Amino acid sequence: MEAVQHLSDAHRPNLWILTELPIESAKIPQNFLDDLGKSDHLFIVEEHIAHGGVGQIIARCLLEMGHVPTKFTHRHALGYVSGLYGSQTFHRQECGLDPASIIKKLKE
């Protein structure tokens, strides 16, 4: 959220925050599907690895429902890339999950 809060309305994406697991196709809100249909780009950011993460689960649900976006961007944890340990801020920067990296990826 920090990454996009300073963007102008014209450039700010619609944000959806997941608050419940498990994710079930039948429980995905229609408003989310409508937003996805308008943008046709699903951009997911999570601090978990890709395998078994939220991005993978939502992508599977959308495929099953026939709601396939043209573009899918999944930013996720990459483990300890440098082999070093540090703060959560350090880890986010190393994995490209920090606000600056997210903004850069959004603009691509």
mmCIF file with all atom_site columns, C-alpha atoms in Angstrom:
data_model
loop_
_atom_site.group_PDB
_atom_site.id
_atom_site.type_symbol
_atom_site.label_atom_id
_atom_site.label_alt_id
_atom_site.label_comp_id
_atom_site.label_asym_id
_atom_site.label_entity_id
_atom_site.label_seq_id
_atom_site.pdbx_PDB_ins_code
_atom_site.Cartn_x
_atom_site.Cartn_y
_atom_site.Cartn_z
_atom_site.occupancy
_atom_site.B_iso_or_equiv
_atom_site.pdbx_formal_charge
_atom_site.auth_seq_id
_atom_site.auth_comp_id
_atom_site.auth_asym_id
_atom_site.auth_atom_id
_atom_site.pdbx_PDB_model_num
ATOM 1   C CA . MET A 1 1   ? 0.000   0.000   0.000   1.00 0.00 ? 1   MET A CA 1
ATOM 2   C CA . GLU A 1 2   ? 2.890   2.316   0.775   1.00 0.00 ? 2   GLU A CA 1
ATOM 3   C CA . ALA A 1 3   ? 4.146   1.859   -2.778  1.00 0.00 ? 3   ALA A CA 1
ATOM 4   C CA . VAL A 1 4   ? 1.063   3.364   -4.429  1.00 0.00 ? 4   VAL A CA 1
ATOM 5   C CA . GLN A 1 5   ? -0.373  5.802   -1.892  1.00 0.00 ? 5   GLN A CA 1
ATOM 6   C CA . HIS A 1 6   ? 1.427   8.795   -3.429  1.00 0.00 ? 6   HIS A CA 1
ATOM 7   C CA . LEU A 1 7   ? 0.459   8.048   -7.031  1.00 0.00 ? 7   LEU A CA 1
ATOM 8   C CA . SER A 1 8   ? -2.089  10.293  -8.683  1.00 0.00 ? 8   SER A CA 1
ATOM 9   C CA . ASP A 1 9   ? -5.607  8.925   -9.094  1.00 0.00 ? 9   ASP A CA 1
ATOM 10  C CA . ALA A 1 10  ? -4.951  8.451   -12.802 1.00 0.00 ? 10  ALA A CA 1
ATOM 11  C CA . HIS A 1 11  ? -1.986  6.162   -12.095 1.00 0.00 ? 11  HIS A CA 1
ATOM 12  C CA . ARG A 1 12  ? -3.076  4.457   -8.883  1.00 0.00 ? 12  ARG A CA 1
ATOM 13  C CA . PRO A 1 13  ? -4.222  0.855   -9.334  1.00 0.00 ? 13  PRO A CA 1
ATOM 14  C CA . ASN A 1 14  ? -7.252  -0.523  -7.559  1.00 0.00 ? 14  ASN A CA 1
ATOM 15  C CA . LEU A 1 15  ? -5.978  -2.357  -4.493  1.00 0.00 ? 15  LEU A CA 1
ATOM 16  C CA . TRP A 1 16  ? -7.542  -5.511  -3.155  1.00 0.00 ? 16  TRP A CA 1
ATOM 17  C CA . ILE A 1 17  ? -6.295  -6.937  0.119   1.00 0.00 ? 17  ILE A CA 1
ATOM 18  C CA . LEU A 1 18  ? -6.745  -10.597 0.946   1.00 0.00 ? 18  LEU A CA 1
ATOM 19  C CA . THR A 1 19  ? -7.917  -11.150 4.505   1.00 0.00 ? 19  THR A CA 1
ATOM 20  C CA . GLU A 1 20  ? -9.128  -14.752 4.522   1.00 0.00 ? 20  GLU A CA 1
ATOM 21  C CA . LEU A 1 21  ? -7.745  -18.128 3.606   1.00 0.00 ? 21  LEU A CA 1
ATOM 22  C CA . PRO A 1 22  ? -8.472  -20.522 2.023   1.00 0.00 ? 22  PRO A CA 1
ATOM 23  C CA . ILE A 1 23  ? -9.315  -18.806 -1.236  1.00 0.00 ? 23  ILE A CA 1
ATOM 24  C CA . GLU A 1 24  ? -12.298 -20.293 -3.015  1.00 0.00 ? 24  GLU A CA 1
ATOM 25  C CA . SER A 1 25  ? -13.450 -19.393 -6.528  1.00 0.00 ? 25  SER A CA 1
ATOM 26  C CA . ALA A 1 26  ? -17.043 -19.005 -5.378  1.00 0.00 ? 26  ALA A CA 1
ATOM 27  C CA . LYS A 1 27  ? -16.027 -16.382 -2.805  1.00 0.00 ? 27  LYS A CA 1
ATOM 28  C CA . ILE A 1 28  ? -14.054 -14.085 -5.124  1.00 0.00 ? 28  ILE A CA 1
ATOM 29  C CA . PRO A 1 29  ? -16.057 -10.825 -5.147  1.00 0.00 ? 29  PRO A CA 1
ATOM 30  C CA . GLN A 1 30  ? -17.735 -9.789  -8.391  1.00 0.00 ? 30  GLN A CA 1
ATOM 31  C CA . ASN A 1 31  ? -16.328 -6.265  -7.926  1.00 0.00 ? 31  ASN A CA 1
ATOM 32  C CA . PHE A 1 32  ? -12.823 -7.763  -8.045  1.00 0.00 ? 32  PHE A CA 1
ATOM 33  C CA . LEU A 1 33  ? -13.653 -9.618  -11.265 1.00 0.00 ? 33  LEU A CA 1
ATOM 34  C CA . ASP A 1 34  ? -15.105 -6.403  -12.734 1.00 0.00 ? 34  ASP A CA 1
ATOM 35  C CA . ASP A 1 35  ? -11.907 -4.475  -11.867 1.00 0.00 ? 35  ASP A CA 1
ATOM 36  C CA . LEU A 1 36  ? -9.804  -7.243  -13.354 1.00 0.00 ? 36  LEU A CA 1
ATOM 37  C CA . GLY A 1 37  ? -11.884 -7.146  -16.512 1.00 0.00 ? 37  GLY A CA 1
ATOM 38  C CA . LYS A 1 38  ? -11.262 -3.406  -16.865 1.00 0.00 ? 38  LYS A CA 1
ATOM 39  C CA . SER A 1 39  ? -7.509  -3.463  -16.280 1.00 0.00 ? 39  SER A CA 1
ATOM 40  C CA . ASP A 1 40  ? -6.808  -6.953  -17.671 1.00 0.00 ? 40  ASP A CA 1
ATOM 41  C CA . HIS A 1 41  ? -3.652  -6.990  -15.506 1.00 0.00 ? 41  HIS A CA 1
ATOM 42  C CA . LEU A 1 42  ? -3.462  -8.975  -12.281 1.00 0.00 ? 42  LEU A CA 1
ATOM 43  C CA . PHE A 1 43  ? -0.567  -7.716  -10.145 1.00 0.00 ? 43  PHE A CA 1
ATOM 44  C CA . ILE A 1 44  ? -0.035  -9.647  -6.918  1.00 0.00 ? 44  ILE A CA 1
ATOM 45  C CA . VAL A 1 45  ? 2.484   -8.761  -4.198  1.00 0.00 ? 45  VAL A CA 1
ATOM 46  C CA . GLU A 1 46  ? 3.102   -11.158 -1.344  1.00 0.00 ? 46  GLU A CA 1
ATOM 47  C CA . GLU A 1 47  ? 5.882   -11.905 1.108   1.00 0.00 ? 47  GLU A CA 1
ATOM 48  C CA . HIS A 1 48  ? 5.699   -15.649 0.545   1.00 0.00 ? 48  HIS A CA 1
ATOM 49  C CA . ILE A 1 49  ? 7.404   -17.815 -2.042  1.00 0.00 ? 49  ILE A CA 1
ATOM 50  C CA . ALA A 1 50  ? 5.564   -18.286 -5.329  1.00 0.00 ? 50  ALA A CA 1
ATOM 51  C CA . HIS A 1 51  ? 4.921   -22.021 -4.950  1.00 0.00 ? 51  HIS A CA 1
ATOM 52  C CA . GLY A 1 52  ? 1.752   -22.456 -2.936  1.00 0.00 ? 52  GLY A CA 1
ATOM 53  C CA . GLY A 1 53  ? 1.403   -18.727 -2.403  1.00 0.00 ? 53  GLY A CA 1
ATOM 54  C CA . VAL A 1 54  ? -1.544  -16.409 -2.857  1.00 0.00 ? 54  VAL A CA 1
ATOM 55  C CA . GLY A 1 55  ? -0.582  -15.585 -6.437  1.00 0.00 ? 55  GLY A CA 1
ATOM 56  C CA . GLN A 1 56  ? -0.638  -19.216 -7.456  1.00 0.00 ? 56  GLN A CA 1
ATOM 57  C CA . ILE A 1 57  ? -3.934  -19.864 -5.688  1.00 0.00 ? 57  ILE A CA 1
ATOM 58  C CA . ILE A 1 58  ? -5.725  -16.834 -7.153  1.00 0.00 ? 58  ILE A CA 1
ATOM 59  C CA . ALA A 1 59  ? -4.374  -17.593 -10.640 1.00 0.00 ? 59  ALA A CA 1
ATOM 60  C CA . ARG A 1 60  ? -5.742  -21.153 -10.388 1.00 0.00 ? 60  ARG A CA 1
ATOM 61  C CA . CYS A 1 61  ? -9.151  -19.914 -9.228  1.00 0.00 ? 61  CYS A CA 1
ATOM 62  C CA . LEU A 1 62  ? -9.351  -17.371 -12.047 1.00 0.00 ? 62  LEU A CA 1
ATOM 63  C CA . LEU A 1 63  ? -8.396  -19.996 -14.625 1.00 0.00 ? 63  LEU A CA 1
ATOM 64  C CA . GLU A 1 64  ? -11.089 -22.317 -13.325 1.00 0.00 ? 64  GLU A CA 1
ATOM 65  C CA . MET A 1 65  ? -13.616 -19.473 -13.568 1.00 0.00 ? 65  MET A CA 1
ATOM 66  C CA . GLY A 1 66  ? -12.569 -18.447 -17.080 1.00 0.00 ? 66  GLY A CA 1
ATOM 67  C CA . HIS A 1 67  ? -11.340 -15.009 -15.947 1.00 0.00 ? 67  HIS A CA 1
ATOM 68  C CA . VAL A 1 68  ? -7.855  -14.989 -17.448 1.00 0.00 ? 68  VAL A CA 1
ATOM 69  C CA . PRO A 1 69  ? -6.116  -11.590 -17.479 1.00 0.00 ? 69  PRO A CA 1
ATOM 70  C CA . THR A 1 70  ? -3.904  -10.703 -20.417 1.00 0.00 ? 70  THR A CA 1
ATOM 71  C CA . LYS A 1 71  ? -1.083  -9.752  -18.047 1.00 0.00 ? 71  LYS A CA 1
ATOM 72  C CA . PHE A 1 72  ? -0.090  -11.421 -14.760 1.00 0.00 ? 72  PHE A CA 1
ATOM 73  C CA . THR A 1 73  ? 2.626   -9.968  -12.523 1.00 0.00 ? 73  THR A CA 1
ATOM 74  C CA . HIS A 1 74  ? 3.537   -11.837 -9.365  1.00 0.00 ? 74  HIS A CA 1
ATOM 75  C CA . ARG A 1 75  ? 6.026   -10.268 -6.972  1.00 0.00 ? 75  ARG A CA 1
ATOM 76  C CA . HIS A 1 76  ? 6.938   -12.705 -4.225  1.00 0.00 ? 76  HIS A CA 1
ATOM 77  C CA . ALA A 1 77  ? 9.700   -13.634 -1.816  1.00 0.00 ? 77  ALA A CA 1
ATOM 78  C CA . LEU A 1 78  ? 12.814  -15.086 -3.402  1.00 0.00 ? 78  LEU A CA 1
ATOM 79  C CA . GLY A 1 79  ? 14.386  -16.464 -0.257  1.00 0.00 ? 79  GLY A CA 1
ATOM 80  C CA . TYR A 1 80  ? 17.667  -15.029 0.970   1.00 0.00 ? 80  TYR A CA 1
ATOM 81  C CA . VAL A 1 81  ? 19.116  -14.039 -2.387  1.00 0.00 ? 81  VAL A CA 1
ATOM 82  C CA . SER A 1 82  ? 22.468  -12.778 -1.080  1.00 0.00 ? 82  SER A CA 1
ATOM 83  C CA . GLY A 1 83  ? 22.698  -15.411 1.638   1.00 0.00 ? 83  GLY A CA 1
ATOM 84  C CA . LEU A 1 84  ? 22.559  -12.628 4.211   1.00 0.00 ? 84  LEU A CA 1
ATOM 85  C CA . TYR A 1 85  ? 19.930  -12.069 6.856   1.00 0.00 ? 85  TYR A CA 1
ATOM 86  C CA . GLY A 1 86  ? 18.605  -8.704  7.942   1.00 0.00 ? 86  GLY A CA 1
ATOM 87  C CA . SER A 1 87  ? 15.556  -6.662  8.727   1.00 0.00 ? 87  SER A CA 1
ATOM 88  C CA . GLN A 1 88  ? 12.238  -7.056  6.970   1.00 0.00 ? 88  GLN A CA 1
ATOM 89  C CA . THR A 1 89  ? 13.089  -3.883  5.023   1.00 0.00 ? 89  THR A CA 1
ATOM 90  C CA . PHE A 1 90  ? 16.357  -5.467  3.833   1.00 0.00 ? 90  PHE A CA 1
ATOM 91  C CA . HIS A 1 91  ? 14.556  -8.663  2.834   1.00 0.00 ? 91  HIS A CA 1
ATOM 92  C CA . ARG A 1 92  ? 11.887  -6.729  0.898   1.00 0.00 ? 92  ARG A CA 1
ATOM 93  C CA . GLN A 1 93  ? 14.531  -4.746  -0.990  1.00 0.00 ? 93  GLN A CA 1
ATOM 94  C CA . GLU A 1 94  ? 16.503  -7.879  -1.812  1.00 0.00 ? 94  GLU A CA 1
ATOM 95  C CA . CYS A 1 95  ? 13.379  -9.562  -3.235  1.00 0.00 ? 95  CYS A CA 1
ATOM 96  C CA . GLY A 1 96  ? 12.043  -6.496  -5.052  1.00 0.00 ? 96  GLY A CA 1
ATOM 97  C CA . LEU A 1 97  ? 9.092   -6.163  -2.675  1.00 0.00 ? 97  LEU A CA 1
ATOM 98  C CA . ASP A 1 98  ? 9.982   -2.686  -1.427  1.00 0.00 ? 98  ASP A CA 1
ATOM 99  C CA . PRO A 1 99  ? 7.840   0.305   -2.501  1.00 0.00 ? 99  PRO A CA 1
ATOM 100 C CA . ALA A 1 100 ? 10.352  1.615   -5.071  1.00 0.00 ? 100 ALA A CA 1
ATOM 101 C CA . SER A 1 101 ? 10.653  -1.781  -6.777  1.00 0.00 ? 101 SER A CA 1
ATOM 102 C CA . ILE A 1 102 ? 6.883   -2.255  -6.868  1.00 0.00 ? 102 ILE A CA 1
ATOM 103 C CA . ILE A 1 103 ? 6.346   1.194   -8.424  1.00 0.00 ? 103 ILE A CA 1
ATOM 104 C CA . LYS A 1 104 ? 9.035   0.470   -11.014 1.00 0.00 ? 104 LYS A CA 1
ATOM 105 C CA . LYS A 1 105 ? 7.381   -2.843  -11.916 1.00 0.00 ? 105 LYS A CA 1
ATOM 106 C CA . LEU A 1 106 ? 3.926   -1.228  -12.097 1.00 0.00 ? 106 LEU A CA 1
ATOM 107 C CA . LYS A 1 107 ? 5.241   1.218   -14.706 1.00 0.00 ? 107 LYS A CA 1
ATOM 108 C CA . GLU A 1 108 ? 6.583   -1.504  -17.008 1.00 0.00 ? 108 GLU A CA 1
#
